[in-house]
Coordinates of C-alpha atoms in Angstrom, one line a residue:
M183 CA 9.3 55.7 -25.8
A184 CA 7.3 57.5 -28.4
T185 CA 4.4 55.7 -30.2
T186 CA 4.6 55.6 -34.0
I187 CA 1.9 54.8 -36.5
E188 CA 1.9 54.8 -40.3
V189 CA -1.2 55.9 -42.3
N190 CA -1.1 55.6 -46.1
K191 CA -4.1 55.6 -48.3
Q192 CA -4.0 52.6 -50.7
S193 CA -6.1 50.9 -53.3
V194 CA -7.4 47.4 -52.6
K195 CA -4.8 45.9 -55.0
Q196 CA -1.9 48.0 -53.5
L197 CA -2.8 47.0 -50.0
L198 CA -3.3 43.3 -50.6
E199 CA -0.1 43.0 -52.6
T200 CA 1.8 44.0 -49.4
G201 CA 1.0 40.5 -48.2
K202 CA 3.8 39.2 -50.4
N203 CA 6.3 40.8 -48.1
Q204 CA 4.3 40.5 -44.9
K205 CA 1.4 38.1 -44.9
F206 CA -1.9 39.2 -43.4
V207 CA -2.8 37.2 -40.3
I208 CA -6.1 37.2 -38.5
P209 CA -4.9 36.3 -35.0
E210 CA -6.3 33.8 -32.5
Y211 CA -8.1 36.3 -30.3
Q212 CA -10.3 37.7 -33.1
R213 CA -13.9 36.7 -33.4
P214 CA -14.9 34.3 -36.2
Y215 CA -15.9 35.7 -39.6
A216 CA -19.5 37.0 -39.1
W217 CA -20.5 39.2 -42.0
S218 CA -24.1 38.5 -43.0
D219 CA -25.5 38.1 -46.5
E220 CA -27.1 41.5 -46.1
Q221 CA -23.7 43.1 -45.5
I222 CA -22.3 41.2 -48.6
Q223 CA -25.2 42.5 -50.7
T224 CA -24.7 46.0 -49.5
L225 CA -21.0 46.0 -50.3
F226 CA -21.6 44.6 -53.8
D227 CA -24.5 47.0 -54.5
D228 CA -22.4 50.0 -53.4
L229 CA -19.5 49.0 -55.7
V230 CA -22.0 48.4 -58.6
E231 CA -23.6 51.9 -58.0
Y232 CA -20.1 53.5 -57.9
T233 CA -19.3 51.8 -61.2
E234 CA -22.5 52.8 -62.9
N235 CA -22.2 56.4 -61.8
N236 CA -18.9 56.5 -63.8
S237 CA -17.3 58.5 -61.0
E238 CA -13.6 59.5 -61.3
S239 CA -13.4 60.0 -57.5
T240 CA -12.2 57.1 -55.4
Y241 CA -14.5 54.9 -53.3
F242 CA -13.6 54.7 -49.6
L243 CA -14.0 51.2 -48.1
G244 CA -12.8 51.9 -44.5
T245 CA -9.8 51.4 -42.3
I246 CA -7.5 48.4 -41.6
V247 CA -5.6 48.6 -38.3
S248 CA -2.7 46.2 -38.0
Y249 CA 0.8 45.9 -36.5
E250 CA 3.9 43.9 -37.4
N251 CA 4.1 41.0 -35.1
D252 CA 7.2 38.9 -34.1
N253 CA 6.8 36.7 -37.2
N254 CA 7.0 39.6 -39.6
E255 CA 3.3 39.4 -40.4
Q256 CA 0.6 42.0 -40.6
E257 CA -1.6 41.1 -37.6
I258 CA -5.1 42.5 -38.2
I259 CA -6.6 44.2 -35.2
D260 CA -9.5 46.0 -37.0
G261 CA -10.9 45.4 -40.4
Q262 CA -10.9 41.6 -40.2
Q263 CA -14.4 41.3 -41.5
R264 CA -13.8 43.7 -44.4
I265 CA -10.5 42.3 -45.6
T266 CA -11.8 38.7 -45.4
S267 CA -14.8 39.7 -47.6
L268 CA -12.6 41.4 -50.1
F269 CA -10.4 38.3 -50.5
L270 CA -13.6 36.2 -51.0
L271 CA -14.9 38.8 -53.6
L272 CA -11.7 38.8 -55.5
R273 CA -11.5 35.0 -55.5
A274 CA -15.1 34.9 -56.9
L275 CA -14.2 37.4 -59.6
Y276 CA -11.1 35.3 -60.5
A277 CA -13.2 32.2 -60.8
K278 CA -15.6 34.0 -63.2
L279 CA -12.7 35.3 -65.3
Q280 CA -11.4 31.8 -65.6
S281 CA -14.7 30.5 -66.9
M282 CA -14.9 33.2 -69.6
Q283 CA -13.3 33.3 -73.0
E284 CA -9.9 34.8 -72.7
T285 CA -9.5 38.3 -73.9
D286 CA -6.9 41.0 -73.3
E287 CA -9.2 42.4 -70.5
S288 CA -9.7 39.1 -68.8
K289 CA -6.0 38.3 -69.0
N290 CA -5.1 41.6 -67.5
F291 CA -7.5 41.4 -64.6
K292 CA -6.6 37.8 -63.8
S293 CA -3.0 38.9 -63.5
Q294 CA -3.9 41.8 -61.2
I295 CA -6.0 39.5 -59.0
E296 CA -3.3 36.9 -58.8
S297 CA -0.9 39.5 -57.5
A298 CA -3.4 40.4 -54.8
L299 CA -4.3 36.8 -53.7
W300 CA -1.3 34.5 -54.0
E301 CA 2.4 34.3 -53.6
Q302 CA 4.4 34.5 -56.9
D303 CA 7.9 33.7 -58.0
E304 CA 9.8 36.9 -58.0
L305 CA 11.5 36.2 -61.3
T306 CA 8.9 34.4 -63.4
A307 CA 5.7 35.7 -61.6
K308 CA 4.5 32.1 -61.6
V309 CA 1.5 31.8 -59.2
D310 CA 1.6 29.4 -56.2
Y311 CA -2.1 28.9 -55.7
E312 CA -1.5 26.9 -52.5
K313 CA 0.0 30.0 -50.8
T314 CA -2.5 32.7 -50.1
L315 CA -1.5 36.2 -48.8
I316 CA -3.9 35.8 -45.8
I317 CA -4.3 33.2 -43.1
S318 CA -6.9 33.0 -40.4
K319 CA -5.9 31.6 -37.0
V320 CA -9.1 32.4 -35.1
M321 CA -9.2 30.1 -32.1
G322 CA -11.5 27.1 -32.3
D323 CA -12.9 28.2 -35.6
E324 CA -13.3 25.4 -38.2
G325 CA -13.8 28.2 -40.7
N326 CA -10.1 28.9 -40.9
E327 CA -9.5 25.8 -43.1
I328 CA -12.6 26.4 -45.1
F329 CA -11.5 30.0 -45.9
S330 CA -8.1 28.7 -47.0
K331 CA -9.7 26.0 -49.2
I332 CA -12.0 28.5 -50.9
L333 CA -9.1 30.8 -51.8
V334 CA -7.0 27.9 -53.1
T335 CA -9.7 26.1 -55.1
G336 CA -12.3 28.8 -55.8
K337 CA -15.0 26.3 -54.7
S338 CA -17.2 25.9 -51.6
E339 CA -18.7 22.7 -50.4
E340 CA -22.3 22.3 -51.5
G341 CA -24.6 22.7 -48.5
A342 CA -22.0 24.2 -46.3
K343 CA -23.6 26.8 -44.0
D344 CA -20.6 28.6 -42.5
N345 CA -20.3 32.3 -43.3
Y346 CA -17.2 31.8 -45.6
S347 CA -19.0 29.4 -47.8
S348 CA -22.4 31.2 -47.8
N349 CA -20.8 34.6 -48.6
Y350 CA -18.6 33.2 -51.2
R351 CA -21.5 31.5 -53.0
L352 CA -23.5 34.8 -52.8
F353 CA -20.6 36.7 -54.4
V354 CA -20.4 34.1 -57.2
E355 CA -24.1 34.4 -57.7
L356 CA -24.1 38.2 -57.7
I357 CA -21.1 38.4 -60.1
E358 CA -22.7 35.9 -62.5
K359 CA -25.9 38.0 -62.7
Y360 CA -24.0 41.3 -63.1
A361 CA -21.6 40.0 -65.8
T362 CA -24.6 38.7 -67.7
A363 CA -26.7 41.8 -67.3
Q364 CA -23.9 44.4 -67.7
P365 CA -21.1 42.8 -69.8
E366 CA -19.8 46.1 -71.0
L367 CA -19.4 47.4 -67.4
F368 CA -18.2 44.2 -65.9
Y369 CA -14.5 44.8 -66.5
W370 CA -14.9 48.4 -65.2
F371 CA -16.4 46.9 -62.1
I372 CA -13.3 44.8 -61.5
R373 CA -11.0 47.7 -62.3
N374 CA -12.8 49.9 -59.7
I375 CA -12.6 47.2 -57.0
L376 CA -8.9 46.7 -57.6
N377 CA -7.8 50.3 -58.3
K378 CA -10.4 52.8 -57.4
A379 CA -11.8 51.4 -54.1
I380 CA -9.6 52.8 -51.4
L381 CA -8.6 51.5 -48.0
L382 CA -6.9 53.4 -45.2
P383 CA -4.3 51.0 -43.6
I384 CA -3.1 52.2 -40.2
T385 CA 0.0 50.3 -39.1
A386 CA 1.0 50.6 -35.5
D387 CA 4.4 49.9 -33.8
S388 CA 2.9 47.5 -31.3
Q389 CA -0.2 45.4 -30.5
D390 CA -1.1 47.8 -27.6
T391 CA -0.9 50.8 -29.9
A392 CA -3.0 49.0 -32.6
L393 CA -5.6 48.0 -30.0
T394 CA -5.8 51.6 -28.6
I395 CA -6.4 52.9 -32.2
F396 CA -9.0 50.3 -32.7
S397 CA -10.9 51.1 -29.5
T398 CA -10.9 54.8 -30.6
L399 CA -12.1 54.2 -34.1
N400 CA -14.5 51.3 -33.5
D401 CA -18.2 52.2 -33.4
R402 CA -19.6 49.3 -35.3
G403 CA -21.1 46.5 -33.1
L404 CA -19.1 44.6 -30.6
A405 CA -15.5 45.8 -30.0
L406 CA -12.7 43.4 -29.6
S407 CA -12.6 42.8 -25.8
D408 CA -9.7 42.4 -23.5
A409 CA -10.9 38.9 -22.9
D410 CA -10.2 38.1 -26.5
I411 CA -6.6 39.1 -26.0
F412 CA -6.4 37.0 -22.8
K413 CA -7.9 34.0 -24.7
A414 CA -5.1 34.2 -27.3
K415 CA -2.4 34.6 -24.6
I416 CA -3.5 31.6 -22.6
Y417 CA -4.1 29.5 -25.8
N418 CA -0.7 30.2 -27.1
H419 CA 0.9 29.3 -23.8
L420 CA -0.6 25.8 -23.8
D421 CA 0.6 22.6 -25.6
G422 CA -1.5 20.8 -28.2
K423 CA -3.8 18.7 -25.9
G424 CA -4.2 21.6 -23.5
K425 CA -5.2 23.9 -26.4
A426 CA -8.1 21.6 -27.4
D427 CA -9.4 21.3 -23.9
F428 CA -9.0 25.0 -23.4
I429 CA -11.1 25.9 -26.5
E430 CA -13.9 23.6 -25.3
F431 CA -13.7 25.1 -21.7
W432 CA -13.7 28.7 -22.9
Q433 CA -16.6 28.2 -25.3
R434 CA -18.7 26.5 -22.6
L435 CA -17.8 29.3 -20.1
D436 CA -18.6 32.0 -22.6
E437 CA -22.0 30.5 -23.3
E438 CA -22.8 30.0 -19.6
A439 CA -21.7 33.5 -18.7
S440 CA -24.0 35.0 -21.4
N441 CA -26.9 33.0 -20.0
A442 CA -26.2 34.5 -16.6
N443 CA -26.1 38.0 -18.1
E444 CA -22.4 38.2 -17.4
S445 CA -19.4 37.9 -19.8
I446 CA -15.9 36.3 -19.6
Q447 CA -14.6 39.9 -19.7
K448 CA -16.6 40.6 -16.5
L449 CA -15.3 37.4 -14.9
F450 CA -11.7 38.5 -15.5
Y451 CA -12.6 41.9 -13.9
Y452 CA -14.0 40.3 -10.8
Y453 CA -11.0 38.0 -10.6
M454 CA -8.7 41.0 -10.8
F455 CA -10.2 42.3 -7.5
Y456 CA -9.5 38.8 -5.9
L457 CA -5.9 38.9 -7.1
R458 CA -5.4 42.4 -5.9
A459 CA -6.8 41.4 -2.5
V460 CA -4.4 38.5 -2.3
E461 CA -1.6 40.9 -3.1
N462 CA -2.9 43.2 -0.3
D463 CA -3.4 46.0 -2.9
R464 CA -5.7 48.5 -1.2
K465 CA -5.3 51.4 -3.6
T466 CA -8.6 53.0 -4.6
T467 CA -7.5 53.5 -8.2
T468 CA -8.8 50.7 -10.3
P469 CA -6.4 49.7 -13.2
G470 CA -7.7 48.7 -16.6
I471 CA -7.9 44.9 -16.8
R472 CA -5.6 44.6 -19.8
K473 CA -3.0 46.8 -18.2
Y474 CA -3.3 44.7 -15.0
Y475 CA -3.1 41.3 -16.5
S476 CA -0.4 42.3 -19.0
Q477 CA 2.1 43.1 -16.3
N478 CA 5.2 40.9 -16.3
N479 CA 4.3 39.4 -19.7
F480 CA 0.8 38.3 -18.7
E481 CA 2.2 36.0 -16.0
R482 CA -1.1 36.2 -14.0
L483 CA -2.9 34.6 -16.8
Y484 CA -0.6 31.6 -16.8
Q485 CA -1.0 30.7 -13.1
D486 CA -2.6 27.4 -12.2
G487 CA -6.4 27.5 -11.8
V488 CA -7.2 30.7 -13.5
M489 CA -10.0 29.3 -15.7
E490 CA -11.4 27.1 -12.9
N491 CA -11.5 30.2 -10.7
L492 CA -13.5 32.1 -13.4
K493 CA -15.9 29.2 -13.5
T494 CA -16.3 29.3 -9.7
I495 CA -17.0 33.0 -9.8
L496 CA -19.6 32.4 -12.5
N497 CA -21.4 29.9 -10.2
L498 CA -22.0 32.8 -7.8
W499 CA -23.6 34.9 -10.5
L500 CA -25.7 32.0 -11.7
V501 CA -27.3 32.0 -8.2
V502 CA -27.6 35.8 -8.0
N503 CA -28.7 36.5 -11.5
N504 CA -30.6 33.4 -12.6
R505 CA -31.7 32.1 -9.1
T506 CA -30.1 28.8 -10.0
E507 CA -29.2 26.1 -7.4
I508 CA -25.7 24.8 -7.8
E509 CA -25.1 21.1 -7.3
D510 CA -22.9 20.2 -4.3
E511 CA -23.1 23.8 -3.0
P512 CA -25.8 23.8 -0.2
W513 CA -25.5 27.6 0.3
S514 CA -27.1 28.2 -3.1
K515 CA -30.4 26.6 -1.7
N516 CA -30.3 28.7 1.5
I517 CA -33.2 31.2 1.3
E518 CA -31.7 33.7 3.7
I519 CA -28.5 33.9 1.7
N520 CA -30.5 34.3 -1.5
Q521 CA -32.5 37.0 0.0
V522 CA -29.5 39.0 1.2
L523 CA -27.8 38.6 -2.2
D524 CA -31.0 39.7 -3.9
A525 CA -31.1 42.8 -1.7
L526 CA -27.5 43.5 -2.4
A527 CA -28.2 43.2 -6.2
S528 CA -30.2 46.4 -5.8
Y529 CA -27.3 48.3 -4.3
P530 CA -26.8 51.5 -6.4
N531 CA -23.3 50.6 -7.6
E532 CA -21.1 47.5 -8.1
F533 CA -18.8 47.9 -5.1
W534 CA -20.7 45.3 -3.2
K535 CA -19.8 42.6 -5.7
Y536 CA -16.1 42.6 -5.2
P537 CA -16.0 41.6 -1.5
V538 CA -18.7 39.0 -2.2
V539 CA -16.7 37.4 -5.0
I540 CA -13.5 37.4 -2.9
Y541 CA -15.2 35.9 0.1
Y542 CA -16.9 33.2 -2.0
L543 CA -13.8 32.3 -4.0
K544 CA -11.6 32.2 -0.9
Y545 CA -13.8 30.2 1.5
H546 CA -16.5 28.4 -0.5
T547 CA -14.9 25.0 0.1
E548 CA -14.7 25.5 3.9
E549 CA -16.8 23.2 6.1
N550 CA -18.8 26.0 7.8
F551 CA -19.0 28.2 4.7
E552 CA -22.8 28.4 4.5
I553 CA -23.1 29.8 8.1
E554 CA -20.1 32.1 7.8
F555 CA -21.2 33.4 4.3
L556 CA -24.6 34.4 5.7
V557 CA -23.1 36.3 8.6
F558 CA -20.7 38.1 6.3
L559 CA -23.4 39.0 3.7
K560 CA -25.7 40.4 6.4
R561 CA -22.9 42.6 7.8
L562 CA -21.8 43.7 4.4
F563 CA -25.4 44.7 3.5
A564 CA -25.9 46.5 6.9
V565 CA -22.7 48.6 6.4
L566 CA -23.1 49.4 2.7
C567 CA -26.9 50.0 2.9
A568 CA -26.6 52.4 5.9
R569 CA -23.6 54.2 4.5
Y570 CA -25.2 54.8 1.1
I571 CA -28.5 55.9 2.7
V572 CA -26.6 58.6 4.7
T573 CA -24.1 59.5 1.9
P574 CA -25.4 58.4 -1.5
T575 CA -22.1 58.5 -3.4
I576 CA -19.6 55.9 -4.6
N577 CA -16.8 57.6 -2.6
A578 CA -18.7 56.9 0.6
V579 CA -17.7 53.2 0.5
K580 CA -14.8 53.0 -2.0
S581 CA -11.8 53.0 0.3
G582 CA -13.6 50.9 2.9
I583 CA -14.4 48.2 0.3
L584 CA -10.8 48.0 -0.9
N585 CA -9.6 47.6 2.7
L586 CA -12.3 45.0 3.3
N587 CA -11.2 43.0 0.2
A588 CA -7.7 42.6 1.6
E589 CA -9.0 41.8 5.1
I590 CA -11.2 39.0 3.7
I591 CA -8.0 37.2 2.5
K592 CA -6.7 37.4 6.1
S593 CA -9.7 36.1 7.9
V594 CA -13.1 34.4 7.5
T595 CA -14.4 37.1 9.8
P596 CA -12.8 40.1 8.3
K597 CA -12.5 43.6 9.8
F598 CA -14.9 46.2 8.4
D599 CA -13.1 49.6 8.3
F600 CA -16.1 51.9 8.0
S601 CA -16.9 54.9 10.2
E602 CA -19.8 54.7 12.6
I603 CA -23.3 55.7 11.4
D604 CA -25.4 58.1 13.5
E605 CA -28.8 56.6 14.4
K606 CA -30.8 59.8 14.1
E607 CA -29.2 60.8 10.8
L608 CA -29.8 57.3 9.3
K609 CA -33.5 57.2 10.4
D610 CA -34.1 60.7 9.0
N611 CA -32.6 59.6 5.7
I612 CA -34.6 56.4 5.5
R613 CA -37.9 58.3 5.7
E614 CA -36.9 60.4 2.7
A615 CA -34.8 57.7 1.1
H616 CA -32.8 58.6 -2.0
R617 CA -34.4 57.1 -5.1
N618 CA -31.4 54.9 -5.7
T619 CA -31.8 53.2 -2.3
V620 CA -35.6 52.6 -2.3
R621 CA -35.6 49.3 -4.1
M622 CA -32.9 47.9 -1.8
I623 CA -34.7 49.0 1.3
L624 CA -38.1 47.6 0.2
K625 CA -36.5 44.3 -0.6
V626 CA -34.8 43.8 2.7
L627 CA -38.0 44.8 4.6
A628 CA -40.2 42.5 2.5
Y629 CA -37.8 39.6 3.2
Q630 CA -38.5 40.0 7.0
H631 CA -42.1 38.9 6.2
Q632 CA -41.6 35.9 3.8
K633 CA -39.3 32.9 3.2
V634 CA -39.3 33.1 -0.6
L635 CA -37.8 35.5 -3.1
L636 CA -39.8 38.3 -4.5
P637 CA -41.1 37.9 -8.0
E638 CA -38.4 38.9 -10.6
K639 CA -40.8 41.5 -12.1
W640 CA -42.1 43.8 -9.4
E641 CA -42.5 47.6 -9.2
I642 CA -42.4 50.2 -6.5
E643 CA -46.0 50.8 -5.7
H644 CA -47.1 54.2 -4.3
I645 CA -49.9 53.3 -1.9
L646 CA -51.2 56.8 -2.1
P647 CA -51.0 57.5 -5.8
Q648 CA -48.6 60.0 -7.3
K649 CA -51.6 61.7 -8.9
W650 CA -54.2 62.8 -6.4
Q651 CA -57.1 65.2 -6.1
S652 CA -56.4 68.3 -4.0
S653 CA -59.9 68.1 -2.5
Y654 CA -58.9 64.8 -0.9
F655 CA -56.5 66.7 1.5
P656 CA -58.1 70.1 1.9
K657 CA -56.0 71.0 5.0
N658 CA -52.7 70.2 3.4
S659 CA -50.7 72.0 0.7
D660 CA -49.9 70.3 -2.6
T661 CA -46.2 70.6 -1.7
E662 CA -46.7 68.8 1.6
V663 CA -48.7 66.0 -0.1
K664 CA -46.2 65.6 -3.0
E665 CA -43.3 65.3 -0.5
L666 CA -45.1 62.7 1.6
V667 CA -46.2 60.6 -1.4
E668 CA -42.4 60.0 -2.1
H669 CA -41.6 59.0 1.5
I670 CA -40.6 55.4 2.1
G671 CA -43.7 54.9 4.2
N672 CA -45.8 55.2 1.0
K673 CA -43.9 52.7 -1.0
I674 CA -44.1 48.9 -1.2
P675 CA -43.2 46.1 -3.6
F676 CA -46.0 45.0 -5.9
E677 CA -46.1 42.5 -8.9
K678 CA -45.9 44.3 -12.2
K679 CA -49.0 42.7 -13.7
L680 CA -51.2 43.5 -10.7
N681 CA -49.8 47.0 -10.5
I682 CA -50.9 47.6 -14.0
I683 CA -54.4 46.5 -13.1
A684 CA -54.5 48.6 -9.9
S685 CA -53.4 51.6 -11.8
N686 CA -53.5 55.0 -10.0
G687 CA -56.5 54.3 -7.9
Y688 CA -56.9 55.1 -4.2
F689 CA -56.4 52.5 -1.5
M690 CA -59.9 51.0 -1.4
K691 CA -60.0 50.7 -5.2
K692 CA -56.6 49.0 -5.2
K693 CA -57.3 46.8 -2.2
D694 CA -58.7 43.9 -4.3
S695 CA -55.4 43.8 -6.4
Y696 CA -53.4 44.0 -3.2
D697 CA -55.2 41.0 -1.8
R698 CA -54.2 38.9 -4.9
S699 CA -50.5 39.7 -4.4
N700 CA -47.9 37.1 -3.2
V701 CA -45.9 39.8 -1.5
K702 CA -46.6 39.2 2.2
I703 CA -45.7 42.6 3.4
L704 CA -48.3 44.0 1.0
L705 CA -50.9 41.5 2.0
E706 CA -50.4 42.4 5.7
L707 CA -50.7 46.1 4.9
S708 CA -53.9 45.5 3.0
K709 CA -55.4 43.4 5.8
E710 CA -54.4 45.9 8.5
N711 CA -55.8 49.0 6.8
T712 CA -59.2 50.1 5.5
D713 CA -57.9 53.5 4.2
W714 CA -54.6 55.2 3.4
G715 CA -53.7 58.8 3.9
L716 CA -51.0 61.2 5.1
D717 CA -51.2 60.1 8.8
E718 CA -50.7 56.4 7.7
I719 CA -47.6 57.4 5.7
R720 CA -46.1 59.3 8.6
E721 CA -46.7 56.5 11.0
R722 CA -45.3 53.9 8.6
D723 CA -42.2 56.2 8.0
I724 CA -41.4 55.9 11.7
R725 CA -42.1 52.2 11.8
I726 CA -39.9 51.4 8.8
S727 CA -37.0 53.6 10.0
D728 CA -37.1 51.9 13.4
E729 CA -37.4 48.4 12.0
L730 CA -34.6 48.9 9.4
F731 CA -32.2 50.5 11.9
S732 CA -32.9 47.6 14.3
L733 CA -32.3 45.0 11.6
L734 CA -29.1 46.6 10.3
S735 CA -27.8 46.9 13.9
E736 CA -28.6 43.2 14.4
W737 CA -26.7 42.3 11.2
G738 CA -23.5 44.2 12.3
L739 CA -23.9 47.9 11.7
N740 CA -21.6 49.9 13.9
Q741 CA -20.2 46.6 15.3
V742 CA -16.8 47.0 16.8
D743 CA -14.2 44.5 15.6
E744 CA -12.0 42.8 18.1
C745 CA -8.6 44.3 18.1
E746 CA -5.4 42.2 17.9
P747 CA -3.5 42.2 21.3
V748 CA -1.2 45.2 21.6
V749 CA 2.3 44.4 22.7
K750 CA 3.5 47.2 24.9
L751 CA 7.3 47.8 24.8
I752 CA 9.0 48.9 27.9
T753 CA 12.3 50.8 27.8
I754 CA 14.8 49.5 30.3
P755 CA 17.4 52.0 31.5
E756 CA 21.0 51.3 30.5
E757 CA 22.3 51.2 34.1
R758 CA 19.8 48.4 34.9
I759 CA 21.0 46.3 32.0
T760 CA 24.6 46.9 33.1
A761 CA 23.8 45.8 36.7
Y762 CA 22.1 42.7 35.4
K763 CA 25.1 41.7 33.3
Q764 CA 27.4 42.2 36.4
F765 CA 25.0 40.1 38.5
I766 CA 25.0 37.0 36.2
Q767 CA 28.8 37.3 35.8
M768 CA 29.4 37.5 39.6
F769 CA 27.4 34.3 40.3
N770 CA 28.2 32.6 37.1
F771 CA 24.5 32.3 36.1
E772 CA 23.1 31.7 32.7
D773 CA 21.0 34.4 31.0
N774 CA 17.5 33.0 31.4
N775 CA 14.2 33.8 33.0
E776 CA 15.2 32.3 36.4
S777 CA 18.3 34.5 36.6
R778 CA 16.2 37.6 35.7
D779 CA 13.6 36.8 38.4
Q780 CA 16.3 36.5 41.0
F781 CA 17.9 39.7 39.9
L782 CA 14.6 41.6 40.1
T783 CA 13.9 40.2 43.6
I784 CA 17.3 41.3 44.9
S785 CA 17.4 44.7 43.1
N786 CA 13.8 45.6 44.1

């Protein structure tokens, strides 16, 4: 079915008057009104400048994207902030005109503004001030009622600090000052706002089309997210009491997610991978989350436990991102689990996250979860780390991860469908580790020497500095030295503050800073060495590659999963089946195991 849109340039008055036939609605999933006083001032100043320049050209205010919803309303997808501000501006202008001595001009413009703000009797044009042409339904926003009251009464509560009240008072103040300073231009100012300021309404045939247009056009701040759409869908699906509880839960979850450097949008994304695993969906193509959740009229959003599952997923990221201990979840205090998760957090892409989320969500309430989770995480790290070191691309693990996701649902000890890694190839690649893998490698090595997490702010220290004097290595070419300086054997974790102090000095000059470090692997290296050169780098290259391969093997690299018993089918010749049937008929036996054994004994 073809998508259709209507685009028709209109003045402010022309556009707002269309609200008489189809009321403007700011839907539940939109964000609250958020224009600042600076944005209000800018809009007003621009309109004043346009008026004072006495320009005959039109003044473009921007686009309004909407679609006609099931209630025959113009549902605003984009332009909510702008159209709300214009309604407030016109209401402030109307209040000013009411306070002035009536003239032909004031009477004219009051009539024009009435037509743009309120419903009117079709025969008498009598204004119904209680029925505005716009309504805000933003979920959980107390400002909806405040906005409506301002448009009805032309007044804001004294001391109110919400954006509707603050911006309305600012408009009133700016209008008063301008009308006093420029009385001869004031009516031209109103005329320009109503009839010369132009909006570009884009009316789509569906919500999806309108959202697509919005996503294409929007480049101003935060875009309307898929999570905002999901919020409205779930909200509208609930009853009155459920709606109030949902608003509170959503707002709390949103705040906690932000504090964990995540978002509700991201939580829905993780949850999609869990649902796909439950559905045994192993396809490597990842659907857009709105497309995924919108299938079958958003039925996945209405299943029991969706919001609770999002909260559970967030608990995982509170541990990973914030190093928070979760009450009643002992695993979150387990230092080994935290260290493996921290090492995984430096994996070069996000594919490690999906099996971890699925495993946690599926099994976190099991009695032996802490032990099983650690075993799973170690094997996951071993497989992904080795695979990326050998083949540093997303595609190296993508299909394996999607298969693993589905296997996790089937068993607490899932099968890992990844090809075997060659020992020599892995060790060679460790020595000249790809830059995207270095941090991950250094973390897991460091954690074999200490029982606490590394500091949150640490840097990759080049023990032999990246800038060296050629005279220091007279027998080696600059190319050889430059290559060795970037080997894994020359790199180690080091606190950022101490690294700044140590600067680019040679080993003996930096040794004092090393000795003040809390990174044990660095303390040991400083204690065991009095100098550092190319031979030390080569020797440590070998030691690290051996140590890491041994560790990854211990954690499950190249481990062969136990296969399910294979049932071997044997074809029985037709003549044997016929002979058996004749045998049980002859002796009037029943068809059972005893009869079959007797037949086999006789016939063999």
